[in-house]
Coordinates of C-alpha atoms and ligand atoms in Angstrom, one line a residue:
X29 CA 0.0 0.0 0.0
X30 CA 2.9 2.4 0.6
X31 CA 3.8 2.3 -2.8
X32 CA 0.6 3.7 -4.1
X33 CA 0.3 5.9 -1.6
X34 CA 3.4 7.2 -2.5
X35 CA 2.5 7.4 -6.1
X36 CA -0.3 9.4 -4.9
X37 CA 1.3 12.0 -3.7
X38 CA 4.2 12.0 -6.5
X39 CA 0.8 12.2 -9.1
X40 CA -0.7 15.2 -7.1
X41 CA 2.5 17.1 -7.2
X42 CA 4.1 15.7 -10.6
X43 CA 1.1 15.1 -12.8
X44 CA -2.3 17.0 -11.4
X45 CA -0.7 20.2 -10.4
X46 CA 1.7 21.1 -13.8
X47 CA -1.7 19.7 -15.8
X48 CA -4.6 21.5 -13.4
X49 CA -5.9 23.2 -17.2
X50 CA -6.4 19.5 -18.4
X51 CA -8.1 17.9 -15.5
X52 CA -9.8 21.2 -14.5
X53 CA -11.1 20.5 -18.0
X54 CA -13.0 17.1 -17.0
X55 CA -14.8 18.4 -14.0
X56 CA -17.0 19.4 -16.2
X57 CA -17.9 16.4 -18.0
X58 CA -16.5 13.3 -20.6
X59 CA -16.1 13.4 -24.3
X60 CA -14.2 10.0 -25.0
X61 CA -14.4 8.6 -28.5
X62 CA -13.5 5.6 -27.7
X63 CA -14.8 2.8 -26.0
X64 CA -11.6 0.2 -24.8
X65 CA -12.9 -3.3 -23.8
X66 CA -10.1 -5.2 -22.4
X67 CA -8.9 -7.9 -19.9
X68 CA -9.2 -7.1 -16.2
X69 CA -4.9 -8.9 -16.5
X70 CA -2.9 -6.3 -14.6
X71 CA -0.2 -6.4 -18.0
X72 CA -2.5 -4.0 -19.8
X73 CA -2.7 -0.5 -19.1
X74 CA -4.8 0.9 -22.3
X75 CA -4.3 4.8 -21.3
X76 CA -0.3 3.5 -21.6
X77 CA -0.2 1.7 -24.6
X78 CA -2.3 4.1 -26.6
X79 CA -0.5 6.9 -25.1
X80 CA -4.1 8.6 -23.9
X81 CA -4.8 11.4 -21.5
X82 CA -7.7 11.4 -18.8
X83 CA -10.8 11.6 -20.6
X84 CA -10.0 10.3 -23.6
X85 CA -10.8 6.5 -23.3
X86 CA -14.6 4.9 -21.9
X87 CA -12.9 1.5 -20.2
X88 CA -14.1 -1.7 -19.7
X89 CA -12.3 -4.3 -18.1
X90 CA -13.1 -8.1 -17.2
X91 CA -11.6 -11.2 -17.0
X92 CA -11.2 -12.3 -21.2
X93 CA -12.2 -9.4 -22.5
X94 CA -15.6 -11.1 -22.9
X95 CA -18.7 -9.3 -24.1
X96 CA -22.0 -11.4 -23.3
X97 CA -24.1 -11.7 -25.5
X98 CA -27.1 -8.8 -25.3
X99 CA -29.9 -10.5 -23.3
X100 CA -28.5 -13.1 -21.5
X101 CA -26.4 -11.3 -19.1
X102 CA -27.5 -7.4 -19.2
X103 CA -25.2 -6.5 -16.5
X104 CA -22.6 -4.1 -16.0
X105 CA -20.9 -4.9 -19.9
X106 CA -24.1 -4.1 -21.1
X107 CA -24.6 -0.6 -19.0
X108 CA -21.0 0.3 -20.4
X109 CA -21.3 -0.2 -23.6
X110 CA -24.7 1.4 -24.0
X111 CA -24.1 4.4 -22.3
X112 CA -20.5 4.5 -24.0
X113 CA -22.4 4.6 -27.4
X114 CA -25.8 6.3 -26.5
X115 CA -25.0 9.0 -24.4
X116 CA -21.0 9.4 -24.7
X117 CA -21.4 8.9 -28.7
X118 CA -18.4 7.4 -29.1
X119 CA -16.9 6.8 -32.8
X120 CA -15.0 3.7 -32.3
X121 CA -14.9 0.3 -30.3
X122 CA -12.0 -1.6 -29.3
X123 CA -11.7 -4.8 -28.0
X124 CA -8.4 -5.7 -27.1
X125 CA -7.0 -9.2 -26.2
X126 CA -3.4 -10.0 -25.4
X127 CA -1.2 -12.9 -25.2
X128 CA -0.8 -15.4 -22.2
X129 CA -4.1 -14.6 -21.4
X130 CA -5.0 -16.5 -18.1
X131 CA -9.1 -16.5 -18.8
X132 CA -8.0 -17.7 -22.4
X133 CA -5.8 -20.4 -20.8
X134 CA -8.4 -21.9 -18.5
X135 CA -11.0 -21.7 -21.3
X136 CA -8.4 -24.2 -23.4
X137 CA -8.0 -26.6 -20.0
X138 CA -9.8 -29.3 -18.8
X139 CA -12.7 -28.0 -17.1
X140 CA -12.1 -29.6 -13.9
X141 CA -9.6 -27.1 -13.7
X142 CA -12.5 -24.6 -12.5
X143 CA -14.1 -26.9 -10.4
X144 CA -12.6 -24.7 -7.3
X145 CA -13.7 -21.5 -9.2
X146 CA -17.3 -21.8 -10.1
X147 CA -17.4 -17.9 -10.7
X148 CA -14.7 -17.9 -13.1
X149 CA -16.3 -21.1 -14.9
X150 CA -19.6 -19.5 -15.1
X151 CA -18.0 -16.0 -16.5
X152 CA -16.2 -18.3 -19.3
X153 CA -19.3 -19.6 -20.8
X154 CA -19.7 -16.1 -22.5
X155 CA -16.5 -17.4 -24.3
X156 CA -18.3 -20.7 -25.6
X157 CA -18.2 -19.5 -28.9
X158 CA -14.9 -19.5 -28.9
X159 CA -14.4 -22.6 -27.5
X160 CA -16.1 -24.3 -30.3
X161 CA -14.5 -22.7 -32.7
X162 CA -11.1 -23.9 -31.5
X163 CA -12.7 -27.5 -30.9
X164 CA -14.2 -27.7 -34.3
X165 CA -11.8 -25.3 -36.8
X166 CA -8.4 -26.0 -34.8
X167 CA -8.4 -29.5 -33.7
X168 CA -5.3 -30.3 -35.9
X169 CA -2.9 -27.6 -33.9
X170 CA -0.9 -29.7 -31.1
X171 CA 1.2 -26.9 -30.3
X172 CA 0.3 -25.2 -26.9
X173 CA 1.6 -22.2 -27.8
X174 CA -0.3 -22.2 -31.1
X175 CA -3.1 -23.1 -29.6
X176 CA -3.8 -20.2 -27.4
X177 CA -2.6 -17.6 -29.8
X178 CA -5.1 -18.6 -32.0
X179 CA -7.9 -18.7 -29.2
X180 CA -6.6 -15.0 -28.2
X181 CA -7.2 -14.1 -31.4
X182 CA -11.1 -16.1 -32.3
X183 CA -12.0 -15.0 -28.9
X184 CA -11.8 -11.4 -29.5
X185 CA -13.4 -12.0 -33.0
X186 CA -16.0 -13.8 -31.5
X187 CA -16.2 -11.2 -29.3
X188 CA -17.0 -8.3 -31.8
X189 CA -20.1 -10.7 -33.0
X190 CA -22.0 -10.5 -29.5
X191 CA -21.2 -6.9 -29.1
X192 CA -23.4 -6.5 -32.3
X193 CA -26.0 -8.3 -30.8
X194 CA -26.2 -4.8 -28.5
X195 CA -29.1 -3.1 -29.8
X196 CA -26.6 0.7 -29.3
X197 CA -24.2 -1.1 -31.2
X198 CA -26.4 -2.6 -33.9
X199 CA -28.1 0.7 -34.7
X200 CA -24.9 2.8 -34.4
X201 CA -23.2 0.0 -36.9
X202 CA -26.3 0.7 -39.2
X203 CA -26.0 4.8 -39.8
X204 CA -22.0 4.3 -39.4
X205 CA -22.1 6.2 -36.4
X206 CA -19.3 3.7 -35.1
X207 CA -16.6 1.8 -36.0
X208 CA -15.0 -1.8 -34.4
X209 CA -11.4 -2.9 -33.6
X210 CA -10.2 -6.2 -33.0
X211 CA -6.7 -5.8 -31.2
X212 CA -4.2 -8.3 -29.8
X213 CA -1.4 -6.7 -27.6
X214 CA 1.7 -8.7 -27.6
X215 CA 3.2 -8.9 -23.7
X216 CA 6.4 -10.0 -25.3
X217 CA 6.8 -7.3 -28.3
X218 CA 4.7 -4.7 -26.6
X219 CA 3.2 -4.5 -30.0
X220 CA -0.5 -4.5 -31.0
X221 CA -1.9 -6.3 -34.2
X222 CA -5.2 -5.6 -35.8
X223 CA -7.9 -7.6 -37.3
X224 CA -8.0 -6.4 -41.4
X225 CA -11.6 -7.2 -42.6
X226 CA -10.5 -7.0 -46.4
X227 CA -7.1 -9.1 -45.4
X228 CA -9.1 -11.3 -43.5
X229 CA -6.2 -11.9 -40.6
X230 CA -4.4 -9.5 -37.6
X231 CA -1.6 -8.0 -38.9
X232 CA 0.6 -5.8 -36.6
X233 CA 0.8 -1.8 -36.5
X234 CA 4.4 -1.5 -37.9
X235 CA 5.1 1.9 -37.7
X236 CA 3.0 5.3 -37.2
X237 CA 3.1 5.3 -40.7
X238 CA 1.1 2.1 -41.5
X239 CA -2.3 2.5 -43.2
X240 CA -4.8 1.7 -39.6
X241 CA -6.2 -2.2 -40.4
X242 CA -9.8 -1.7 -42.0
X243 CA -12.5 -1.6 -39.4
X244 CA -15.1 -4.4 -38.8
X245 CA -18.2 -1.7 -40.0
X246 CA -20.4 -3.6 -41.1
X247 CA -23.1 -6.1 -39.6
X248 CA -21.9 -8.7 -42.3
X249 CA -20.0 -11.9 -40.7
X250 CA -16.4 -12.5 -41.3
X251 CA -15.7 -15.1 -43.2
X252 CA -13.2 -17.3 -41.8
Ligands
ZN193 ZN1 -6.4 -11.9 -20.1

């Protein structure tokens, strides 16, 4: 606990006080244009890795980066992403995996694995589509490693499909009020790759100067 208190009082002097315009700024109110889904994993910080201020991203964090499905579950993912593109109006949603992804991990195990975590077992079933996916489309990869790269990367796919299921989303997708993102961020690299919908695969931001992946805009199913 010392440490963070410590780090409060380095942010009050070091950070709040030389940017009081900024934050100032945000007593008023948020403008984000972004809505960030992404793992609860402590590897991740999205404000970091996309080099954001305050006030800039509308985050939402759980274990897998999971999005249930719009009926089934109309909890707190649903509340967040409703109000991120209802009220907040924001232009584009991300949903960003990342390698060595525990909840990804467990979803490829046994399931007697969870048998001491029924919470975490019941949160995974909003992953099931995944999970069939990599029994059915990936049966013939033996490699761990392989394996849960791939699931990182269906899961966050898959993902994107129930967030259209969102009646916001759905209707924003229609008048092109918003845009989706399928991310993976690479612990090992630190770099993030992209879902192309016209490639049809991730491929990696390269450099600043690298045309942005095209974004999943419309309500039409990937092909895989
Ligand atoms: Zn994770």
């Amino acid at each position: 606990m010392e440490k963070l208190i410590d780090g409060i009082h380095r942010f009050q002097s070091g950070v709040f006080a030389p940017h009081r315009g900024l934050y100032e700024g945000l007593v008023a109110g948020q403008s984000p244009s972004v809505l960030f889904i992404t793992c609860s994993d402590s590897r991740i910080s999205p404000s970091t890795l996309t080099q954001s201020e305050p006030g800039e991203l509308f985050i939402l964090r759980n274990a897998g980066n999971l999005v249930p499905s719009w009926g089934i579950h109309n909890g707190a993912e649903a509340a967040a992403i409703e109000y991120a593109v209802d009220v907040l109006e924001v232009r584009d949603i991300i949903i960003c995996g990342h390698t060595q992804c525990g909840a990804m991990t467990a979803l490829l195990g046994p399931p007697d694995d969870l048998a001491e975590l029924p919470a975490v077992a019941n949160w995974l079933k909003h992953a099931e589509a995944t999970r069939r996916v990599m029994r059915t489309q990936y049966k013939d990869v033996s490699s761990k490693e392989a394996r849960l790269e791939t699931c990182i990367e269906e899961n966050v796919l898959a993902q994107i499909e129930s967030l259209r299921t969102h009646p916001a989303v759905f209707a924003a997708l229609t008048r092109g009020a918003v845009s989706l993102h399928a991310w993976v961020y690479s612990l090992e690299t630190g770099g993030v790759a992209a879902f192309d919908s016209e490639a049809g695969q991730f491929a990696p931001f390269v450099d600043a100067k690298r045309e942005p992946a095209k974004p999943l805009t419309s309500a039409k199913l990937r092909s895989i």
